[in-house]
């Protein structure tokens, strides 16, 4: 339990620490950086396709990204928990058979 609290504290510190070091810095996504780099290399570049739907604001785009991440994390957590439960159940059955 103590080990988990230490690890969680380290993660929180690592997440918050850059915000204090780089005050006023803009933490943008990789898409914007890639678009700027391509524009510097080749100013006449035309994208191959455009988005089907553009979110009305940056906040909604962030919300959808967070929702996507939460669904993915939930799926991974469910799968890991299910697999771990199967192994524990299998170990319990094997231990009970050895006791008989």
Tab-separated table of C-alpha atoms in Angstrom, residues 6-92:
chain	number	residue	atom	x	y	z
A	6	UNK	CA	4.815	6.602	-3.294
A	7	UNK	CA	4.399	5.697	-6.970
A	8	UNK	CA	1.213	7.767	-7.284
A	9	UNK	CA	2.953	10.711	-5.632
A	10	UNK	CA	5.851	10.466	-8.088
A	11	UNK	CA	3.461	10.419	-11.049
A	12	UNK	CA	1.587	13.474	-9.743
A	13	UNK	CA	4.844	15.350	-9.194
A	14	UNK	CA	6.044	14.475	-12.702
A	15	UNK	CA	2.771	15.722	-14.169
A	16	UNK	CA	2.689	19.013	-12.245
A	17	UNK	CA	6.414	19.858	-12.165
A	18	UNK	CA	6.678	21.033	-15.820
A	19	UNK	CA	3.803	23.478	-15.282
A	20	UNK	CA	5.873	25.360	-12.676
A	21	UNK	CA	9.160	25.208	-14.577
A	22	UNK	CA	7.752	26.477	-17.898
A	23	UNK	CA	5.315	29.176	-16.753
A	24	UNK	CA	3.333	30.590	-19.654
A	25	UNK	CA	4.500	27.854	-22.034
A	26	UNK	CA	2.051	26.476	-24.551
A	27	UNK	CA	1.671	22.728	-24.372
A	28	UNK	CA	0.325	21.979	-27.846
A	29	UNK	CA	-0.308	18.696	-29.552
A	30	UNK	CA	1.880	16.907	-32.054
A	31	UNK	CA	-0.531	17.614	-34.928
A	32	UNK	CA	0.084	21.358	-34.800
A	33	UNK	CA	3.845	20.873	-34.561
A	34	UNK	CA	3.845	18.506	-37.541
A	35	UNK	CA	1.791	20.923	-39.624
A	36	UNK	CA	4.210	23.768	-38.834
A	37	UNK	CA	7.253	21.610	-39.669
A	38	UNK	CA	5.757	20.520	-43.008
A	39	UNK	CA	4.956	24.150	-43.833
A	40	UNK	CA	8.600	25.094	-43.205
A	41	UNK	CA	9.936	22.268	-45.378
A	42	UNK	CA	7.492	22.628	-48.272
A	43	UNK	CA	5.235	25.691	-48.332
A	44	UNK	CA	3.249	24.385	-51.318
A	45	UNK	CA	2.265	21.111	-49.578
A	46	UNK	CA	-1.432	20.208	-49.888
A	47	UNK	CA	-2.962	17.687	-47.427
A	48	UNK	CA	-4.249	14.468	-48.967
A	49	UNK	CA	-7.608	14.660	-47.211
A	50	UNK	CA	-9.576	16.771	-44.779
A	51	UNK	CA	-11.498	15.887	-41.632
A	52	UNK	CA	-15.037	14.576	-42.009
A	53	UNK	CA	-16.158	16.578	-38.955
A	54	UNK	CA	-14.374	19.366	-37.116
A	55	UNK	CA	-15.306	19.837	-33.428
A	56	UNK	CA	-16.831	23.283	-32.789
A	57	UNK	CA	-14.186	24.246	-30.201
A	58	UNK	CA	-10.898	23.178	-28.689
A	59	UNK	CA	-12.630	22.249	-25.456
A	60	UNK	CA	-14.928	19.778	-27.187
A	61	UNK	CA	-11.966	18.348	-29.077
A	62	UNK	CA	-10.149	17.864	-25.744
A	63	UNK	CA	-13.271	16.295	-24.229
A	64	UNK	CA	-13.535	13.793	-27.073
A	65	UNK	CA	-9.832	12.974	-26.779
A	66	UNK	CA	-10.185	12.377	-23.022
A	67	UNK	CA	-13.279	10.262	-23.585
A	68	UNK	CA	-11.394	8.161	-26.126
A	69	UNK	CA	-8.508	7.713	-23.664
A	70	UNK	CA	-10.899	6.770	-20.836
A	71	UNK	CA	-12.671	4.161	-22.963
A	72	UNK	CA	-9.331	2.693	-24.031
A	73	UNK	CA	-8.035	2.605	-20.451
A	74	UNK	CA	-11.295	1.002	-19.293
A	75	UNK	CA	-11.019	-1.696	-21.952
A	76	UNK	CA	-7.384	-2.429	-21.082
A	77	UNK	CA	-8.169	-2.480	-17.345
A	78	UNK	CA	-11.119	-4.818	-17.898
A	79	UNK	CA	-9.033	-7.176	-20.025
A	80	UNK	CA	-6.133	-7.232	-17.540
A	81	UNK	CA	-8.520	-7.761	-14.605
A	82	UNK	CA	-10.386	-10.523	-16.404
A	83	UNK	CA	-7.157	-12.314	-17.301
A	84	UNK	CA	-5.795	-11.948	-13.770
A	85	UNK	CA	-9.062	-13.258	-12.333
A	86	UNK	CA	-8.910	-16.318	-14.574
A	87	UNK	CA	-5.378	-17.117	-13.393
A	88	UNK	CA	-6.322	-16.627	-9.731
A	89	UNK	CA	-9.370	-18.854	-10.139
A	90	UNK	CA	-7.221	-21.496	-11.834
A	91	UNK	CA	-4.640	-21.309	-9.018
A	92	UNK	CA	-7.379	-21.635	-6.367
